[in-house]
Structure formats: structure tokens, C-alpha cells
Tab-separated table of C-alpha atoms in Angstrom:
chain	number	residue	atom	x	y	z
A	1091	UNK	CA	43.139	10.962	-2.777
A	1092	UNK	CA	44.531	8.919	0.087
A	1093	UNK	CA	44.691	10.311	3.601
A	1094	UNK	CA	47.763	9.834	5.760
A	1095	UNK	CA	47.061	9.633	9.492
A	1096	UNK	CA	50.254	10.323	11.398
A	1097	UNK	CA	51.039	9.673	15.046
A	1098	UNK	CA	54.117	11.635	16.045
A	1099	UNK	CA	56.297	10.946	19.067
A	1100	UNK	CA	59.720	12.185	20.138
A	1101	UNK	CA	62.540	10.934	22.327
A	1102	UNK	CA	62.680	12.588	25.721
A	1103	UNK	CA	66.134	11.106	26.245
A	1104	UNK	CA	68.339	8.268	25.175
A	1105	UNK	CA	66.576	5.578	27.169
A	1106	UNK	CA	62.882	6.370	26.752
A	1107	UNK	CA	60.356	7.490	24.179
A	1108	UNK	CA	57.581	9.944	25.013
A	1109	UNK	CA	54.776	11.420	22.939
A	1110	UNK	CA	54.860	14.987	21.700
A	1111	UNK	CA	52.254	17.005	19.886
A	1112	UNK	CA	52.907	18.788	16.601
A	1113	UNK	CA	49.985	21.228	16.718
A	1114	UNK	CA	49.695	22.388	20.306
A	1115	UNK	CA	50.841	21.002	23.622
A	1116	UNK	CA	53.541	18.413	24.260
A	1117	UNK	CA	51.904	15.517	26.034
A	1118	UNK	CA	49.771	13.579	23.572
A	1119	UNK	CA	49.970	12.294	20.015
A	1120	UNK	CA	48.963	14.646	17.239
A	1121	UNK	CA	46.915	13.527	14.236
A	1122	UNK	CA	47.984	15.197	11.016
A	1123	UNK	CA	46.140	14.713	7.738
A	1124	UNK	CA	47.677	15.383	4.347
A	1125	UNK	CA	46.369	14.795	0.855
A	1126	UNK	CA	48.164	13.260	-2.070
A	1127	UNK	CA	48.070	15.118	-5.327
A	1128	UNK	CA	50.292	17.174	-7.572
A	1129	UNK	CA	50.573	19.476	-10.529
A	1130	UNK	CA	52.311	17.065	-12.873
A	1131	UNK	CA	52.041	13.425	-13.826
A	1132	UNK	CA	53.729	11.067	-11.400
A	1133	UNK	CA	57.014	9.611	-12.637
A	1134	UNK	CA	57.636	5.894	-12.679
A	1135	UNK	CA	57.929	4.462	-9.182
A	1136	UNK	CA	59.427	1.358	-7.697
A	1137	UNK	CA	57.653	-1.959	-7.393
A	1138	UNK	CA	55.542	-1.936	-4.224
A	1139	UNK	CA	53.079	-4.652	-5.177
A	1140	UNK	CA	53.773	-6.525	-1.946
A	1141	UNK	CA	51.448	-5.046	0.676
A	1142	UNK	CA	53.985	-5.811	3.384
A	1143	UNK	CA	56.595	-3.517	1.837
A	1144	UNK	CA	57.109	0.101	2.885
A	1145	UNK	CA	58.421	3.047	0.868
A	1146	UNK	CA	60.787	5.724	2.174
A	1147	UNK	CA	61.567	8.843	0.098
A	1148	UNK	CA	64.865	10.595	0.803
A	1149	UNK	CA	66.147	14.013	-0.296
A	1150	UNK	CA	69.075	16.305	0.430
A	1151	UNK	CA	69.320	19.951	1.494
A	1152	UNK	CA	66.282	22.229	1.627
A	1153	UNK	CA	66.445	26.010	2.004
A	1154	UNK	CA	63.254	27.561	0.663
A	1155	UNK	CA	64.507	31.150	0.443
A	1156	UNK	CA	66.032	33.681	2.791
A	1157	UNK	CA	65.394	37.189	4.091
A	1158	UNK	CA	68.989	37.665	5.254
A	1159	UNK	CA	70.947	39.803	4.575
A	1160	UNK	CA	68.371	40.794	1.967
A	1161	UNK	CA	65.318	39.038	0.612
A	1162	UNK	CA	65.864	36.282	-1.944
A	1163	UNK	CA	62.513	34.531	-2.086
A	1164	UNK	CA	60.619	32.408	-4.618
A	1165	UNK	CA	57.592	33.795	-6.409
A	1166	UNK	CA	54.095	33.159	-5.006
A	1167	UNK	CA	55.525	32.174	-1.605
A	1168	UNK	CA	57.106	29.114	-3.182
A	1169	UNK	CA	53.898	27.396	-4.179
A	1170	UNK	CA	55.554	25.923	-7.289
A	1171	UNK	CA	58.838	24.856	-5.690
A	1172	UNK	CA	57.811	21.205	-5.322
A	1173	UNK	CA	55.445	20.996	-8.283
A	1174	UNK	CA	57.467	18.263	-9.998
A	1175	UNK	CA	58.464	16.302	-6.903
A	1176	UNK	CA	55.480	16.303	-4.566
A	1177	UNK	CA	53.820	13.214	-6.011
A	1178	UNK	CA	56.880	11.071	-5.320
A	1179	UNK	CA	57.231	12.458	-1.795
A	1180	UNK	CA	53.530	12.188	-0.998
A	1181	UNK	CA	53.245	8.636	-2.289
A	1182	UNK	CA	55.919	7.347	0.114
A	1183	UNK	CA	55.000	6.067	3.549
A	1184	UNK	CA	57.527	8.543	4.953
A	1185	UNK	CA	59.570	11.300	3.300
A	1186	UNK	CA	62.662	12.832	4.893
A	1187	UNK	CA	65.052	15.677	4.099
A	1188	UNK	CA	67.549	18.108	5.627
A	1189	UNK	CA	66.363	21.616	6.541
A	1190	UNK	CA	69.240	24.086	6.142
A	1191	UNK	CA	68.720	27.258	8.153
A	1192	UNK	CA	66.247	28.771	10.588
A	1193	UNK	CA	62.540	29.256	9.992
A	1194	UNK	CA	62.022	32.503	11.844
A	1195	UNK	CA	61.559	36.258	11.817
A	1196	UNK	CA	64.404	36.826	14.298
A	1197	UNK	CA	66.304	39.949	13.296
A	1198	UNK	CA	69.747	39.310	14.767
A	1199	UNK	CA	72.062	36.795	13.107
A	1200	UNK	CA	73.859	34.677	15.673
A	1201	UNK	CA	76.047	32.428	13.579
A	1202	UNK	CA	78.340	30.174	15.561
A	1203	UNK	CA	81.020	30.421	12.883
A	1204	UNK	CA	82.333	33.687	11.493
A	1205	UNK	CA	83.621	31.987	8.380
A	1206	UNK	CA	80.034	31.093	7.462
A	1207	UNK	CA	78.908	34.688	7.839
A	1208	UNK	CA	78.139	35.044	4.146
A	1209	UNK	CA	75.871	32.006	4.296
A	1210	UNK	CA	73.229	32.585	6.935
A	1211	UNK	CA	69.765	31.351	6.045
A	1212	UNK	CA	66.559	32.809	7.495
A	1213	UNK	CA	63.436	31.304	5.950
A	1214	UNK	CA	60.243	33.269	6.625
A	1215	UNK	CA	57.632	31.124	8.400
A	1216	UNK	CA	55.058	31.838	5.693
A	1217	UNK	CA	57.064	29.591	3.337
A	1218	UNK	CA	57.100	26.620	5.714
A	1219	UNK	CA	53.706	25.151	4.684
A	1220	UNK	CA	55.339	24.274	1.365
A	1221	UNK	CA	57.206	21.517	3.233
A	1222	UNK	CA	54.006	19.837	4.368
A	1223	UNK	CA	52.347	20.306	0.999
A	1224	UNK	CA	55.376	18.697	-0.611
A	1225	UNK	CA	54.840	15.549	1.455
A	1226	UNK	CA	57.573	15.742	4.080
A	1227	UNK	CA	57.165	13.900	7.369
A	1228	UNK	CA	60.701	14.064	8.826
A	1229	UNK	CA	63.367	16.760	8.856
A	1230	UNK	CA	66.966	16.673	9.990
A	1231	UNK	CA	68.094	19.764	11.880
A	1232	UNK	CA	71.612	18.390	12.449
A	1233	UNK	CA	73.488	20.749	10.164
A	1234	UNK	CA	75.744	23.796	10.280
A	1235	UNK	CA	72.920	26.278	9.620
A	1236	UNK	CA	70.325	25.312	12.243
A	1237	UNK	CA	71.700	27.923	14.643
A	1238	UNK	CA	72.297	30.671	12.090
A	1239	UNK	CA	69.917	32.787	14.180
A	1240	UNK	CA	70.736	31.312	17.556
A	1241	UNK	CA	68.491	29.310	19.818
A	1242	UNK	CA	65.678	31.806	19.250
A	1243	UNK	CA	65.796	30.807	15.601
A	1244	UNK	CA	65.969	27.110	16.469
A	1245	UNK	CA	62.983	27.369	18.795
A	1246	UNK	CA	61.039	29.146	16.083
A	1247	UNK	CA	61.923	26.392	13.604
A	1248	UNK	CA	60.694	23.748	16.035
A	1249	UNK	CA	57.429	25.612	16.682
A	1250	UNK	CA	56.758	25.978	12.981
A	1251	UNK	CA	57.441	22.315	12.258
A	1252	UNK	CA	55.320	21.275	15.230
A	1253	UNK	CA	52.465	23.329	13.846
A	1254	UNK	CA	52.775	21.614	10.472
A	1255	UNK	CA	52.938	18.118	11.933
A	1256	UNK	CA	56.452	17.523	10.618
A	1257	UNK	CA	58.719	15.673	13.012
A	1258	UNK	CA	62.412	16.516	13.355
A	1259	UNK	CA	65.636	15.406	14.987
A	1260	UNK	CA	69.295	16.228	15.408
A	1261	UNK	CA	69.689	19.016	17.990
A	1262	UNK	CA	71.490	17.791	21.085
A	1263	UNK	CA	69.375	17.934	24.229
A	1264	UNK	CA	66.357	19.279	22.337
A	1265	UNK	CA	65.097	17.090	19.504
A	1266	UNK	CA	67.292	14.032	19.447
A	1267	UNK	CA	64.966	11.563	17.749
A	1268	UNK	CA	61.400	10.959	16.660
A	1269	UNK	CA	58.989	8.194	15.718
A	1270	UNK	CA	56.203	8.345	13.142
A	1271	UNK	CA	53.735	5.560	12.467
A	1272	UNK	CA	52.390	4.557	9.056
A	1273	UNK	CA	50.162	1.610	8.211
A	1274	UNK	CA	51.006	0.003	11.522
A	1275	UNK	CA	54.775	0.423	11.020
A	1276	UNK	CA	56.757	2.630	13.403
A	1277	UNK	CA	59.627	4.537	11.791
A	1278	UNK	CA	62.326	5.771	14.149
A	1279	UNK	CA	64.376	8.762	13.031
A	1280	UNK	CA	67.567	10.373	14.293
A	1281	UNK	CA	70.079	12.778	12.761
A	1282	UNK	CA	73.748	13.596	13.302
A	1283	UNK	CA	76.086	16.435	12.337
A	1284	UNK	CA	79.501	17.875	13.128
A	1285	UNK	CA	78.593	21.052	15.045
A	1286	UNK	CA	78.652	21.333	18.835
A	1287	UNK	CA	74.878	21.769	19.084
A	1288	UNK	CA	74.050	18.685	17.004
A	1289	UNK	CA	74.223	15.034	17.846
A	1290	UNK	CA	77.724	14.322	16.535
A	1291	UNK	CA	78.525	11.470	14.202
A	1292	UNK	CA	82.001	11.128	15.680
A	1293	UNK	CA	80.475	10.307	19.092
A	1294	UNK	CA	79.839	6.630	18.392
A	1295	UNK	CA	79.060	5.782	22.008
A	1296	UNK	CA	76.197	8.247	22.146
A	1297	UNK	CA	74.994	7.205	18.690
A	1298	UNK	CA	74.825	3.593	19.856
A	1299	UNK	CA	72.765	4.492	22.909
A	1300	UNK	CA	70.301	6.417	20.765
A	1301	UNK	CA	70.082	3.656	18.154
A	1302	UNK	CA	69.499	1.065	20.874
A	1303	UNK	CA	66.630	3.184	22.192
A	1304	UNK	CA	65.049	3.547	18.762
A	1305	UNK	CA	65.581	-0.094	17.875
A	1306	UNK	CA	63.398	-1.094	20.820
A	1307	UNK	CA	60.713	1.489	20.082
A	1308	UNK	CA	60.434	1.322	16.288
A	1309	UNK	CA	60.150	-1.250	13.520
A	1310	UNK	CA	62.376	0.579	11.016
A	1311	UNK	CA	65.130	3.032	11.973
A	1312	UNK	CA	66.199	5.835	9.610
A	1313	UNK	CA	69.417	7.768	10.219
A	1314	UNK	CA	70.369	11.077	8.619
A	1315	UNK	CA	73.846	12.589	8.760
A	1316	UNK	CA	75.412	15.899	7.665
A	1317	UNK	CA	79.110	15.853	6.912
A	1318	UNK	CA	81.954	15.468	4.458
A	1319	UNK	CA	83.802	17.887	2.226
A	1320	UNK	CA	81.934	20.331	0.017
A	1321	UNK	CA	81.725	20.945	-3.701
A	1322	UNK	CA	82.233	18.932	-6.866
A	1323	UNK	CA	85.735	17.925	-5.745
A	1324	UNK	CA	84.071	16.108	-2.817
A	1325	UNK	CA	81.883	13.894	-5.028
A	1326	UNK	CA	83.890	10.748	-4.320
A	1327	UNK	CA	83.533	9.061	-0.940
A	1328	UNK	CA	86.956	8.710	0.689
A	1329	UNK	CA	88.131	6.239	3.289
A	1330	UNK	CA	88.819	7.800	6.655
A	1331	UNK	CA	88.042	11.232	8.034
A	1332	UNK	CA	87.240	14.246	5.902
A	1333	UNK	CA	88.128	17.826	6.702
A	1334	UNK	CA	86.780	21.022	5.208
A	1335	UNK	CA	87.956	24.516	6.145
A	1336	UNK	CA	90.084	22.919	8.874
A	1337	UNK	CA	86.994	21.324	10.396
A	1338	UNK	CA	86.540	17.618	11.094
A	1339	UNK	CA	83.605	16.557	8.917
A	1340	UNK	CA	83.625	12.893	9.942
A	1341	UNK	CA	84.511	9.385	8.789
A	1342	UNK	CA	81.209	8.869	7.029
A	1343	UNK	CA	81.768	5.442	5.533
A	1344	UNK	CA	82.578	4.119	8.993
A	1345	UNK	CA	79.712	5.988	10.637
A	1346	UNK	CA	77.042	4.806	8.188
A	1347	UNK	CA	78.081	1.178	8.570
A	1348	UNK	CA	78.325	1.600	12.340
A	1349	UNK	CA	74.716	2.755	12.394
A	1350	UNK	CA	73.565	-0.330	10.520
A	1351	UNK	CA	75.680	-2.570	12.744
A	1352	UNK	CA	73.762	-1.063	15.669
A	1353	UNK	CA	70.217	-1.286	14.388
A	1354	UNK	CA	69.655	1.281	11.618
A	1355	UNK	CA	67.866	0.144	8.456
A	1356	UNK	CA	68.193	3.148	6.130
A	1357	UNK	CA	70.988	5.732	6.331
A	1358	UNK	CA	71.206	8.859	4.182
A	1359	UNK	CA	73.616	11.774	4.074
A	1360	UNK	CA	73.938	15.363	2.917
A	1361	UNK	CA	76.465	18.152	3.331
A	1362	UNK	CA	78.801	17.970	0.307
A	1363	UNK	CA	76.217	19.822	-1.870
A	1364	UNK	CA	76.679	17.125	-4.508
A	1365	UNK	CA	75.484	13.548	-4.766
A	1366	UNK	CA	77.645	10.620	-3.731
A	1367	UNK	CA	77.498	6.838	-4.056
A	1368	UNK	CA	74.959	4.429	-2.576
A	1369	UNK	CA	75.610	1.075	-0.936
A	1370	UNK	CA	73.890	-2.077	0.261
A	1371	UNK	CA	75.409	-3.185	3.568
A	1372	UNK	CA	74.026	-6.148	5.504
A	1373	UNK	CA	70.772	-5.934	3.504
A	1374	UNK	CA	70.370	-2.245	4.469
A	1375	UNK	CA	70.513	0.826	2.231
A	1376	UNK	CA	72.972	3.726	2.524
A	1377	UNK	CA	73.016	6.938	0.439
A	1378	UNK	CA	76.196	8.839	1.283
A	1379	UNK	CA	75.025	12.232	-0.015
A	1380	UNK	CA	71.883	13.416	-1.773
A	1381	UNK	CA	73.240	16.875	-2.515
A	1382	UNK	CA	71.107	19.991	-2.807
A	1383	UNK	CA	67.405	19.359	-3.292
A	1384	UNK	CA	65.422	22.577	-3.018
A	1385	UNK	CA	67.766	25.533	-2.581
A	1386	UNK	CA	66.501	28.152	-5.042
A	1387	UNK	CA	68.711	30.955	-3.704
A	1388	UNK	CA	71.875	31.383	-1.668
A	1389	UNK	CA	73.504	28.052	-2.598
A	1390	UNK	CA	75.396	27.192	-5.767
A	1391	UNK	CA	73.254	25.005	-8.037
A	1392	UNK	CA	75.356	25.194	-11.174
A	1393	UNK	CA	76.300	21.963	-12.924
A	1394	UNK	CA	76.456	18.895	-10.703
A	1395	UNK	CA	75.592	21.026	-7.673
A	1396	UNK	CA	72.113	21.345	-9.171
A	1397	UNK	CA	71.442	17.599	-9.321
A	1398	UNK	CA	68.468	17.089	-7.001
A	1399	UNK	CA	67.454	13.444	-6.694
A	1400	UNK	CA	64.689	11.818	-4.718
A	1401	UNK	CA	65.673	8.281	-3.793
A	1402	UNK	CA	62.698	6.047	-3.213
A	1403	UNK	CA	63.671	3.045	-1.068
A	1404	UNK	CA	61.444	-0.003	-0.667
A	1405	UNK	CA	62.060	-2.291	2.296
A	1406	UNK	CA	60.171	-5.069	3.983
A	1407	UNK	CA	58.690	-4.340	7.385
A	1408	UNK	CA	61.946	-5.311	9.057
A	1409	UNK	CA	63.925	-2.739	7.086
A	1410	UNK	CA	65.594	-5.117	4.628
A	1411	UNK	CA	66.156	-3.499	1.244
A	1412	UNK	CA	64.078	-4.831	-1.655
A	1413	UNK	CA	64.479	-2.291	-4.464
A	1414	UNK	CA	64.618	1.421	-5.149
A	1415	UNK	CA	64.342	4.238	-7.654
A	1416	UNK	CA	66.444	7.340	-8.176
A	1417	UNK	CA	64.138	10.067	-9.477
A	1418	UNK	CA	66.291	12.652	-11.236
A	1419	UNK	CA	65.576	16.354	-10.953
A	1420	UNK	CA	67.645	19.466	-11.678
A	1421	UNK	CA	67.252	22.705	-9.782
A	1422	UNK	CA	66.288	25.954	-11.469
A	1423	UNK	CA	67.305	29.193	-9.790
A	1424	UNK	CA	64.267	30.543	-8.000
A	1425	UNK	CA	62.165	27.626	-9.206
A	1426	UNK	CA	63.139	24.515	-7.278
A	1427	UNK	CA	63.758	20.965	-8.559
A	1428	UNK	CA	62.441	20.206	-12.059
A	1429	UNK	CA	62.202	16.837	-13.732
A	1430	UNK	CA	65.297	15.772	-15.651
A	1431	UNK	CA	64.470	13.441	-18.519
A	1432	UNK	CA	68.189	12.828	-19.101
A	1433	UNK	CA	68.429	11.205	-15.644
A	1434	UNK	CA	71.710	12.976	-14.890
A	1435	UNK	CA	71.481	12.510	-11.117
A	1436	UNK	CA	70.824	8.786	-11.462
A	1437	UNK	CA	73.735	8.375	-13.881
A	1438	UNK	CA	76.062	10.323	-11.591
A	1439	UNK	CA	75.115	8.196	-8.574
A	1440	UNK	CA	75.563	5.041	-10.647
A	1441	UNK	CA	79.048	6.094	-11.788
A	1442	UNK	CA	80.128	7.117	-8.296
A	1443	UNK	CA	78.804	3.867	-6.846
A	1444	UNK	CA	80.793	1.837	-9.353
A	1445	UNK	CA	83.926	3.824	-8.533
A	1446	UNK	CA	83.672	4.079	-4.744
A	1447	UNK	CA	81.967	0.872	-3.577
A	1448	UNK	CA	84.235	-2.034	-4.395
A	1449	UNK	CA	82.388	-5.283	-5.067
A	1450	UNK	CA	79.121	-3.465	-4.469
A	1451	UNK	CA	75.858	-5.377	-4.268
A	1452	UNK	CA	73.601	-2.873	-6.029
A	1453	UNK	CA	72.823	-2.489	-9.710
A	1454	UNK	CA	71.616	0.914	-10.946
A	1455	UNK	CA	70.042	1.190	-14.383
A	1456	UNK	CA	70.241	4.197	-16.698
A	1457	UNK	CA	66.747	5.249	-15.652
A	1458	UNK	CA	67.643	5.043	-11.966
A	1459	UNK	CA	66.161	1.716	-10.913
A	1460	UNK	CA	68.072	0.170	-8.035
A	1461	UNK	CA	68.159	-3.601	-7.636
A	1462	UNK	CA	70.237	-6.205	-5.872
A	1463	UNK	CA	72.773	-7.957	-8.083
């Protein structure tokens, strides 16, 4: 087993970086130790024979189970949810995903949108250790469910993640960015959404300020965004702005490229609840949507909505893309992502990439290997 020693810091504002602690206190780095291991054999991984390369594992939406309006929870407190995926996530230098909902015991729902009233997610804190055991280091909170239970719920989520040593970003004025260090490489992380309480991807001026700050503090900058239409009909990446339920969900093609133009190295999205295309832009990697990853209840996982990839991205220490691997999983209701030997997620991403990225620079094989043409 290999130990990961993690130093976690967080942005105090747009122009400075200050240390925070993930166990207790807020004024010094926290050391967090996790162990690699899993219940199943590790799937094939990308080529990381060059010791100067780094590996970043990316996933989509995570909602471990909810107690609202009634309990819909996985068996055994979710201990098997990540059984098939944890080895990929643990083996990466950093692993990042999107946490949909509040981790809290708050009783009163305080959704900011009445039309989302049927989809309020309250994850009990006792399930949260599954995230650390799975191998996660970074979580986006910039989504339309982070305030399902108000700021009390958001504060609870932050406390729980702090206690687990998982860093997070995306809530405006609270947790705008973070830095984690691995093998001497500092990874900057920030996240954007379309709700008033998130850092907004349509506010390019503010995004640039934040990216400038991270670019000076970190070696590799990772950006997460939540946006776009929803459902299978939203699988293709359009040009221009997207709307859903009369809400501006962003011009995501423009935003992702803007981030790279301003210092980001890896950009990944979520929000449509299905996978979308990937792109190589100026030697940097973009995944426009990774769909649902671990949402055993409360979210549709039928058909393509159940495709649950892990994309493993290998870069050099300056963030330039070298190669990658799409690990295909399919969700089972109540059971989490399970290995898909048919590689349906990889094939879907390959087909969408061919359709939506004209003159693209990436080649994706049937088994999900990503290489530069």
C-alpha cells in the first residue's frame, strides 16, 4: 500500500492563498493519510512510466443517498458503492468529482428554487467517509443542490469534508478555490456554476481573477463547471448559450476554452446528467460533461443516464496533456457504479467527440484509451 500525504490550502480571496485545516482549526496545513486498495482487480490504466508525469482522475455527479423527503439509502452505509472504482481513483495523484446536495442532518429544506422541490438531496454525514475511502481529494460544490438545505446545510457539508481531509471549491465568498500538493506538485482547483451562490461561469472577469491567482500559486490548475441542458437530448455540445427550464446554463464551450486561455490545464464539466464530448485545446484537456457517477437513488440512471465514467488524465508537470483513459462503468440502482466490459461510456464519448469537435486532436479507442492524433 502507498500512503498519500496531502497538504491542503484554500483561497482566502481572489488575490491571495492561505492555509486551511481539514481536521480542526483553520490556520495551518492538515496532513491526511489514505491507503490504496480495493475489492476488485484494478482495470487497465494509462501509461505513467515517466516519473515526471501526473495523473488526475475525474468523475461526474455524486449523491450517496438521501433522507429527504424519505430515506433512500444504500445498504451497509454505502460501503460497496465504490467497490469497482476505488482503485482507479486511489491510484491517481488527485481525484475530483461533483458533490450534489448537502451532507447534513438539518431538518428544514431551504431550496432556492421551487421548481426543484422534488429533487432536494440530504446525505446523512455517516455516509460521507465513503468519499475518502473511494479516493477523492477534491469536490466541486458549485451546483444547483449545494443549498438544498440552506447555508446551515452548506456549513455542515464543509465541516464534514474538512474532517475527512477532502478539499472543495465553488461557493462564492466561502470556498472559492483550493490547492492540494502531491509528489511536490501543487494542484489548484476552482469550480463554477450557474446559481447565485456559486462562482458563476458567465462572470468571465471574476473567473480570470481567480485563475490568475491560482496560476501563480499552483503548478497545475483544474477547473470544474456545472451547467448545460439536462437529459439525453442534451448529449451534444452546442455552440452558444444553453437554457434549461428558462434558466441560463452557460456557454460552456466558450467558458472551458476561456479557462485554458487564462491558465487552466484540465477542465471538466457536469450537469447534463449524461456524458458529452472531450477536447484537446492548446495542449490542455477538456471533458464537457461526465454525467452521473454515483447517484444510487433520486436521479434517473436509466440507459445513457447511467453511464458513469472515470476519466484518467495524464499530464506533464506543466499540465500539458500526454494521454488518458476512459474507464467505463454503469450505475446500478442502490449499488453505485459497476464495471462495464462493453465500454459503453467510452464509446459514447468517442462518438460525441467525433460529432461535436470538428477537426479534433484526440483519438479515442474502443477500450477508452485517449491519445493525441
